[in-house]
XYZ file of C-alpha atoms in Angstrom:
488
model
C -23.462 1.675 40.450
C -23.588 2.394 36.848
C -20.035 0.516 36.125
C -21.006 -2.535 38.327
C -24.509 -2.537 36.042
C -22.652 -2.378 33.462
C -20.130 -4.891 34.025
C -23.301 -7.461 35.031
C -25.071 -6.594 31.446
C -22.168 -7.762 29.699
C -21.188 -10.809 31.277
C -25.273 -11.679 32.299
C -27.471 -10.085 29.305
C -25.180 -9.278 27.068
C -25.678 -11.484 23.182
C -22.028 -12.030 23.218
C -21.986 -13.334 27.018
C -21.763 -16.864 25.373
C -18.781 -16.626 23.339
C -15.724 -18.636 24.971
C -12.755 -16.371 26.709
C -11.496 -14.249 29.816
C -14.495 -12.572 31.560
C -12.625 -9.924 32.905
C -12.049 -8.840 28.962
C -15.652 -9.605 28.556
C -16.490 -7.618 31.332
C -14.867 -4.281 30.846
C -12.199 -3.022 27.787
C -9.378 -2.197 30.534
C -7.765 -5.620 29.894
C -8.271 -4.641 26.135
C -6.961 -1.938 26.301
C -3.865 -2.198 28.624
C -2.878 -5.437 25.934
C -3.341 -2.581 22.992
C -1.024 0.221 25.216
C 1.521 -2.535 25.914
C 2.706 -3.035 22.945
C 2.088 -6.520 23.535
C -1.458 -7.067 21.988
C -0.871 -10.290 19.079
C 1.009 -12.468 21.679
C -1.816 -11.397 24.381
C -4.764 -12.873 22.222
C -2.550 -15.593 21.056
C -2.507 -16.667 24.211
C -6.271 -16.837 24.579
C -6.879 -18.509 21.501
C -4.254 -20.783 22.406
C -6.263 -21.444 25.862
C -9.741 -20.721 24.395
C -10.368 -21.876 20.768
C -10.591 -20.163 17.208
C -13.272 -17.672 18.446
C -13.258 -15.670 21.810
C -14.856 -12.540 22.711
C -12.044 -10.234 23.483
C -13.996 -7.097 24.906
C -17.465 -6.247 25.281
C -18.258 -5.838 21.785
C -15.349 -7.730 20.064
C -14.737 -10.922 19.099
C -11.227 -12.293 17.475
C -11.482 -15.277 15.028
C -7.753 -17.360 14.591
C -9.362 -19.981 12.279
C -8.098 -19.377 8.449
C -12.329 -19.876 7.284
C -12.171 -16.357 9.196
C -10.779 -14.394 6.623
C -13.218 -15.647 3.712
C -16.278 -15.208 6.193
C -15.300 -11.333 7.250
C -13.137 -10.130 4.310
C -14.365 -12.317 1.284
C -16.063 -11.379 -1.548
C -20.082 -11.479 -0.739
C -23.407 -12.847 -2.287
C -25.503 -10.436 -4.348
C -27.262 -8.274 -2.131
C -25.514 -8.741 0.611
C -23.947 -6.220 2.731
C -20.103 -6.333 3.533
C -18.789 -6.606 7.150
C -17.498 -2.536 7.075
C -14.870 -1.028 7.923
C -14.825 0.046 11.674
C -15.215 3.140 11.258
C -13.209 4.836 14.072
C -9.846 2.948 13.349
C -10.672 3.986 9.623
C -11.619 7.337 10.774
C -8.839 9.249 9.004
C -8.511 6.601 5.817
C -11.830 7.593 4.606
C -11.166 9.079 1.493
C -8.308 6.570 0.215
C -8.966 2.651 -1.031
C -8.107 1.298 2.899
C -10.997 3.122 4.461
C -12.882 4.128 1.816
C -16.747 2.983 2.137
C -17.843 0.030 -0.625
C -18.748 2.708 -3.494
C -15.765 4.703 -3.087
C -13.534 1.531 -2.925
C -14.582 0.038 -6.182
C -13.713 3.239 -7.886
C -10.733 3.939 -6.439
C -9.227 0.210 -7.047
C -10.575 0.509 -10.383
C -8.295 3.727 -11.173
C -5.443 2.717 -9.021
C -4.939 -0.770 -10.660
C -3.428 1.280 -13.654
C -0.592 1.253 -11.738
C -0.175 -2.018 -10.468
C -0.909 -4.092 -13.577
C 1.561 -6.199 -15.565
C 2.213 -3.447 -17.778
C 2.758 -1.039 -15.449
C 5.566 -2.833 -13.161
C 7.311 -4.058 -16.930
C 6.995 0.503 -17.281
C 8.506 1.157 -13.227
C 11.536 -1.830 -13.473
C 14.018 1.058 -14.455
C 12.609 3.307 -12.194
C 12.353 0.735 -9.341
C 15.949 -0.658 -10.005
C 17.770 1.988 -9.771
C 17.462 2.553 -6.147
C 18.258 -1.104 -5.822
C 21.056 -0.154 -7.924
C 22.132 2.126 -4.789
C 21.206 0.598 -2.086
C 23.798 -2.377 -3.538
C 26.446 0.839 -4.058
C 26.073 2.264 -0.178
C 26.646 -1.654 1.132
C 29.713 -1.879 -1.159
C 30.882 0.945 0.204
C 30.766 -0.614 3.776
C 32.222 -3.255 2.635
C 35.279 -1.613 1.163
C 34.477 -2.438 -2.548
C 33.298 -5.907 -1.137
C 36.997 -6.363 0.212
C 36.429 -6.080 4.237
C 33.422 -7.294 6.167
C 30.908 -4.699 7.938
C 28.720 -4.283 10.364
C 25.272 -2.101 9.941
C 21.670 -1.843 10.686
C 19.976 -3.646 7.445
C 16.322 -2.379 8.648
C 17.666 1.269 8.318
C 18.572 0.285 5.267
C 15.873 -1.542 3.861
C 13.316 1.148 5.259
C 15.729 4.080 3.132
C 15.190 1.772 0.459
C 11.659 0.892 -0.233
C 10.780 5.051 0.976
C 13.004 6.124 -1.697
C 11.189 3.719 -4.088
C 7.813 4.585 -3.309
C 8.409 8.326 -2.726
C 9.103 8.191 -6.521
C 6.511 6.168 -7.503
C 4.038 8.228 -5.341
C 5.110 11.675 -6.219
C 7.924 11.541 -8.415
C 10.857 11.810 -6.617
C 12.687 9.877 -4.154
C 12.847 11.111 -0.119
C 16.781 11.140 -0.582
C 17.526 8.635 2.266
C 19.783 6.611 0.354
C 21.690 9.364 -0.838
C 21.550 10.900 2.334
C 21.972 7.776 4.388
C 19.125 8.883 7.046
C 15.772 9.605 7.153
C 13.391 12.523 5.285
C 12.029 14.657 8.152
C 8.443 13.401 6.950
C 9.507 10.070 6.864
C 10.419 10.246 10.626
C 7.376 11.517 11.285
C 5.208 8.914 10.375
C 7.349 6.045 11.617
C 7.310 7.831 15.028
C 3.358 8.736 14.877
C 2.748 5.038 14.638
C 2.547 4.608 18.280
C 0.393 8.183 18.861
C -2.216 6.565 16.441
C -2.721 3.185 18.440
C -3.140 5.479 21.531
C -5.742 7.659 20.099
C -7.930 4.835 18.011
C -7.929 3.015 21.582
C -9.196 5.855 23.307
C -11.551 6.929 20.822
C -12.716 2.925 20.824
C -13.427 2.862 24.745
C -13.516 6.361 25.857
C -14.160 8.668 23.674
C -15.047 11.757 26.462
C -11.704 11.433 27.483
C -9.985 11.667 24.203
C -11.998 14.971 23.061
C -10.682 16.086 26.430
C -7.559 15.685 25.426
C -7.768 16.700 21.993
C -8.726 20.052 23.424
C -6.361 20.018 26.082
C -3.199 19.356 23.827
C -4.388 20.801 20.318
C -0.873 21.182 19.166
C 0.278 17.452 20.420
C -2.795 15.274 19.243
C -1.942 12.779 16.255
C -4.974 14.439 14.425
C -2.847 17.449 13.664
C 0.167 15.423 12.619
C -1.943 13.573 10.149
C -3.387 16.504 9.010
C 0.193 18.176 8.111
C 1.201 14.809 6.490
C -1.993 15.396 4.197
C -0.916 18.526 3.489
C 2.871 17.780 2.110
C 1.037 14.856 0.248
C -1.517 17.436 -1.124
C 1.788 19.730 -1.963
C 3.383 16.991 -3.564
C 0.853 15.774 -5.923
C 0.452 18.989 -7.037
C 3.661 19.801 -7.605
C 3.826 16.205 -9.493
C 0.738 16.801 -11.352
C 2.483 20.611 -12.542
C 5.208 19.074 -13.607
C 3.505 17.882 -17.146
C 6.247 14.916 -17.643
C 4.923 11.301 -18.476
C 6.378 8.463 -16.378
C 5.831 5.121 -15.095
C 4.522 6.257 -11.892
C 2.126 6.215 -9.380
C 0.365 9.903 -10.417
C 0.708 9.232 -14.311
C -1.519 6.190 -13.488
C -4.117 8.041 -11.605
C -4.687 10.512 -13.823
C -4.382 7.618 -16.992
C -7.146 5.643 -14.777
C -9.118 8.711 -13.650
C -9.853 9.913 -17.458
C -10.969 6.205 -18.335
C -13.121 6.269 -15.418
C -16.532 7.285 -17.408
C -17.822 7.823 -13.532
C -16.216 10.237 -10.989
C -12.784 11.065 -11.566
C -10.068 11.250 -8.330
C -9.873 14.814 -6.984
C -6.258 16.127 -6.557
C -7.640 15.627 -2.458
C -8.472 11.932 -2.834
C -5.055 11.914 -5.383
C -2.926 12.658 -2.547
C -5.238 10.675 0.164
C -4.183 7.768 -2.394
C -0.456 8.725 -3.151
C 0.196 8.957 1.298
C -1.862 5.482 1.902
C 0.929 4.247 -0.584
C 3.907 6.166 0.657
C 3.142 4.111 4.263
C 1.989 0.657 2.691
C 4.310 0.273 -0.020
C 7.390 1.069 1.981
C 7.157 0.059 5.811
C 5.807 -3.010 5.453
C 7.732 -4.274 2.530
C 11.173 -2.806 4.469
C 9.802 -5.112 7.558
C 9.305 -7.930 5.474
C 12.288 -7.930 4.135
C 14.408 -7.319 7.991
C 12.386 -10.032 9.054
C 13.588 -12.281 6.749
C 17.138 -10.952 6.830
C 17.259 -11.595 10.588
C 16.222 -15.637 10.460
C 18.252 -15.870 7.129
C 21.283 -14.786 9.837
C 19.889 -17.167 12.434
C 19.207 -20.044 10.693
C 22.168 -20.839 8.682
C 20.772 -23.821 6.432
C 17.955 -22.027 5.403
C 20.976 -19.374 4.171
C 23.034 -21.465 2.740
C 20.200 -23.250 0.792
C 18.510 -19.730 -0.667
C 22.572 -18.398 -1.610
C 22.761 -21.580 -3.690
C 19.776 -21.449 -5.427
C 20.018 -17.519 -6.124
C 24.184 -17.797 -6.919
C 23.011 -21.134 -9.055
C 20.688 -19.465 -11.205
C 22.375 -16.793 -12.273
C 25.801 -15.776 -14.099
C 26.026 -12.698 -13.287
C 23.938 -9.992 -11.195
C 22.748 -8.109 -13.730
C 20.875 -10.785 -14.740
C 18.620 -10.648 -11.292
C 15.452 -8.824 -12.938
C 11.671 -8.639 -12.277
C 11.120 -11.601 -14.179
C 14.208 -13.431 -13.602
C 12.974 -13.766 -9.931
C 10.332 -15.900 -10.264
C 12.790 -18.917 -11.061
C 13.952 -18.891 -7.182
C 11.087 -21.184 -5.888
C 12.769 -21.444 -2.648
C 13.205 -17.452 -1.936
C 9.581 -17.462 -1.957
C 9.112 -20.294 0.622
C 11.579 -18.099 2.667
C 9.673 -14.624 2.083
C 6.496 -16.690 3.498
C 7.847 -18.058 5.974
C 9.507 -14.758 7.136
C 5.944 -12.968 6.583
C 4.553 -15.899 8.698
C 6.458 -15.582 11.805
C 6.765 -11.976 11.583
C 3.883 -10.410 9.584
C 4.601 -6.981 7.636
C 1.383 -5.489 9.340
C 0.665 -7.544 13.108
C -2.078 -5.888 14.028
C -5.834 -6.243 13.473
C -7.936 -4.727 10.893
C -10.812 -4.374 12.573
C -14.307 -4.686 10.446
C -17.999 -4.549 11.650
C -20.579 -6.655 11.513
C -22.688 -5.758 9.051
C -26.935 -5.014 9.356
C -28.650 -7.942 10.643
C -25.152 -9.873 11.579
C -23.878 -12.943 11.000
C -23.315 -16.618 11.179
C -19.408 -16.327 11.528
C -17.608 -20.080 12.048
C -20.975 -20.902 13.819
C -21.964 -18.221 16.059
C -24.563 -15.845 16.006
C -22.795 -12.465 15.576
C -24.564 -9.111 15.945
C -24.334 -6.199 13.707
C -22.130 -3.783 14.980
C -20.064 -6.172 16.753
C -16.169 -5.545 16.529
C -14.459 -8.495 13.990
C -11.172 -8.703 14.659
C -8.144 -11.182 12.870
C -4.532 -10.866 14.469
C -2.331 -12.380 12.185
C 0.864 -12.458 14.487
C -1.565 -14.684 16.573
C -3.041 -16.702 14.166
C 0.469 -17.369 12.265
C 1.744 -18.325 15.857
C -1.302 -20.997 16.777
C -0.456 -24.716 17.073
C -3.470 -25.256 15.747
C -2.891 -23.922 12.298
C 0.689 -24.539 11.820
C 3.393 -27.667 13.003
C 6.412 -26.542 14.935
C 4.863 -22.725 14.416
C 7.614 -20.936 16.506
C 10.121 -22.592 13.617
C 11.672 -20.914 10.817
C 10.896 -23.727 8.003
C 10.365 -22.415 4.679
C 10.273 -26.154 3.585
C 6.772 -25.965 4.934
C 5.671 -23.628 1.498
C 7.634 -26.178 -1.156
C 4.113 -28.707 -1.442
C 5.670 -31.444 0.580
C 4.451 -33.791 3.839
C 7.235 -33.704 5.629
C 10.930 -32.292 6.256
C 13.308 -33.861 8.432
C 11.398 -35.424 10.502
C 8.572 -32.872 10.536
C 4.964 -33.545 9.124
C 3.315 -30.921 8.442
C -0.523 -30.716 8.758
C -1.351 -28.133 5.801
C -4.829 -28.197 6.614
C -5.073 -24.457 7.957
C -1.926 -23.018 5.756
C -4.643 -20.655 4.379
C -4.167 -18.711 8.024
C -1.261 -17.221 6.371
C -2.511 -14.248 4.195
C -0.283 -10.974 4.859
C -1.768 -9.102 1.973
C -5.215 -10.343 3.092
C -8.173 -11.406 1.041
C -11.213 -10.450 -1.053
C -12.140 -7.064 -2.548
C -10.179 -4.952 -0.597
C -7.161 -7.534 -0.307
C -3.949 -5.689 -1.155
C -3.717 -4.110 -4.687
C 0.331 -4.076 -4.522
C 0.391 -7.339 -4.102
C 2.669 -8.455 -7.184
C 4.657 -5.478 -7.091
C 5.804 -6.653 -3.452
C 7.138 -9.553 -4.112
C 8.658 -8.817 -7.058
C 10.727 -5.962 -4.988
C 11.022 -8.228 -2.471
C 12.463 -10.922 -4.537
C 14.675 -8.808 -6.287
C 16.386 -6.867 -3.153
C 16.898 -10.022 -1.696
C 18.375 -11.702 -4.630
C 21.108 -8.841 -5.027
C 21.671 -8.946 -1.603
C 22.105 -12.839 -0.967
C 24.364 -12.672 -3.962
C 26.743 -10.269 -3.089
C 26.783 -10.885 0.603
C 26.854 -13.533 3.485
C 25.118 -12.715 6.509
C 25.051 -12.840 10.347
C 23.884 -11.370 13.474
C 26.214 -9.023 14.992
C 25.123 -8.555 18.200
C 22.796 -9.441 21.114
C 20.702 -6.602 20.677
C 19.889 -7.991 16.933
C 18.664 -11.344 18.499
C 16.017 -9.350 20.169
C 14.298 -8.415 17.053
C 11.550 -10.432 16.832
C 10.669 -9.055 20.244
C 9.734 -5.773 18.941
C 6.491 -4.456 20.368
C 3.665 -3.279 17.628
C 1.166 -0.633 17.612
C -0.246 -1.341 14.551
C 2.853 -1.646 13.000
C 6.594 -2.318 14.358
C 8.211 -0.255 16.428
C 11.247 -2.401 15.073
C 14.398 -2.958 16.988
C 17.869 -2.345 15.054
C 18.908 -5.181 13.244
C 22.729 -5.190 13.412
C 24.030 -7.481 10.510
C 27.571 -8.554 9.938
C 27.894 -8.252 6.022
C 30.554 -10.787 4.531
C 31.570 -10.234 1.045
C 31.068 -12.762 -1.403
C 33.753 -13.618 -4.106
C 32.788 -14.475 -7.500
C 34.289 -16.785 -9.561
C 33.256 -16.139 -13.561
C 31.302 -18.607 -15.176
């Protein structure tokens, strides 16, 4: 009786029951959830905003929005006075003392310390640093490859993931994890890529049914993500400390935060919200930038004119590899188109970031939104609608160069805001710049020195991968074909 008067207030009496979609996900959060355990979520609600518009209610108190004015209206920066759309505060339940969960007070400090280390001057300060695990990344394919004598075959997300962790392990807490030297992963490493999938179980449960999860939570102490989390904390903590003890200056992550924290006149970072900080970076600045960078390795392999376009411009505009450098990069006009489009079709972080309305709601693309109502933005969805891009299942990085058209394609560039991967407004993503310039560079040394295909079938089921959150990412098995250079 209750769950039938229940189901009746929310379709009947409920102030969302006018919002377009499914009324079996308006109804009740099974369908919700089931999409969220599936693995399946972004191409679930891309197929209701496909069939139902730029705003559908996608659960009893949620409502996605796949139009690009979304982002502005729930993330942007907001008048004087008024309140921001928070961050929900269950999926942000164990990011509260670092700069993605933090509440707006907190933020503001925290991005005002932490930008130390992603200014201009800073990145200039971590190039060495940064390059020479590019340096080796370069070394373990040559080895593959024989001294760049014999083609290989090897999985290039492995790779890329070694990479970026070894990069930001330094920068974090100054020194790397050891997976390039090592070729595999750090035990802690492994441990967060495999608790990605325990988190979107638990931050479901606790959405929908929280009874249930504290039953389980008790039930399974030693097996609930809340633990794992809490010994990840704890080696971060260890870390830090052991960084902080250490008494050397360098370019990195720590050196900033204690830099920014003694020019902040207000509260300084505590060695807890230090290493809150320094583990938030360890999983941002490397899993997402090691996806972005598979995901455009994998439709660089597939589509072969986009390849052969991007080795010509990189092996045009240089002499030499050494000369491929932070700033050196930002010649190759048509890399970035690629790196977009890449990021477009298969975004470094799929999943929602959920937010809250804020006190007294909104007027969100039109409709009257309560406070407290769930404000969701899937950007595998929204990068995937007809609506907002032409031919959107196509790898065209053509679409990013400022033209109308490309063989035969117009493009209607009315809604190419949609695509924001590091997202927007106050809390868009501080490593921004440093990114892309990684991004750029890695791929640079690695179009130059090699040609690439898919080796197998399996490969061609990458973009398949199912997401919880982030990518549980399938191995991407890439043929690596020397390339000869003649001396200029």
């Amino acid at each position: 009786m209750i769950l039938l008067s229940t189901v009746l207030y929310n379709l009947l009496l409920h102030p969302l029951r006018s919002l377009p979609g499914p009324k079996l996900w308006a109804a009740t959060p099974i369908p919700y959830t089931r999409a969220w355990l599936s693995g399946r979520m972004s191409s679930n609600i891309h197929r209701l905003h496909e069939r139902y518009g730029d705003v559908i209610r996608v659960a009893p108190n949620r409502v996605s929005f796949a139009h690009p004015d979304a982002y502005n209206a729930i993330r942007g920066h907001r008048k004087a006075g008024q309140p921001e759309h928070g961050k929900d505060p269950v999926f942000y339940k164990m990011s509260m003392h670092n700069i993605l969960g933090a509440n707006r007070e907190d933020h503001s400090r925290f991005r005002k310390i932490l930008s130390h280390g992603f200014s201009a001057k800073a990145m200039q300060d971590q190039q060495p640093l940064i390059t020479q695990y590019i340096d080796l990344l370069m070394d373990r394919l040559q080895e593959l490859t024989k001294g760049g004598r014999e083609e290989a075959v090897t999985d290039m997300g492995a790779w890329f993931n070694f990479t970026t962790f070894d990069i930001i392990g330094d920068l974090s807490f100054g020194a790397p994890f050891g997976c390039l030297e090592s070729s595999s992963y750090h035990p802690w490493v492994t441990a967060i890529l495999k608790g990605v999938k325990e988190f979107a179980m638990l931050l479901v449960m606790n959405w929908f049914f929280p009874s249930f999860s504290r039953v389980v939570k008790v039930l399974t102490p030693w097996h609930h993500p809340a633990k794992h989390t809490n010994e990840q904390a704890e080696f971060a903590r260890v870390q830090v400390v052991k960084r902080l003890n250490s008494g050397v200056e360098r370019p990195d992550f720590v050196q900033a935060l204690t830099n920014g924290s003694k020019a902040n006149n207000g509260r300084p970072l505590t060695i807890e919200e230090m290493a809150m900080n320094a583990r938030l970076l360890i999983l941002a600045g490397s899993e997402t930038t090691a996806t972005a960078l598979s995901a455009t390795t994998y439709y660089l392999a597939t589509y072969h004119r986009v390849q052969t376009r991007l080795a010509e411009e990189v092996r045009g505009q240089f002499k030499s590899e050494d000369e491929i450098n932070f700033f050196s990069v930002n010649r190759l006009t048509y890399m970035l188109a690629v790196l977009d489009e890449a990021m477009r079709l298969f975004p470094p972080v799929p999943a929602n970031l959920p937010r809250k309305a804020a006190k007294g709601g909104d007027v969100i693309l039109g409709w009257q939104i309560p406070e407290n109502t769930g404000l969701e933005i899937w950007p595998w969805a929204v990068n995937h609608l007809s609506r907002n891009f032409t031919e959107p299942d196509k790898f065209i990085p053509e679409r990013w160069l400022g033209g109308d058209s490309f063989e035969g394609i117009v493009f209607d560039k009315s809604r190419h805001s949609a695509l924001q991967p590091f997202s927007v407004g106050p809390r868009n993503c501080i490593g921004k710049n440093l990114a892309y310039v990684e991004m750029r560079v890695i791929l640079a040394r690695f179009i130059w020195n090699f040609d690439l295909a898919l080796a197998d079938e399996k490969s061609q089921m990458f973009p398949k991968a199912k997401s919880f959150g982030l990518w549980v990412k399938k191995p991407l098995n890439i043929r690596l074909i020397p390339v000869r250079h003649v001396s200029k």
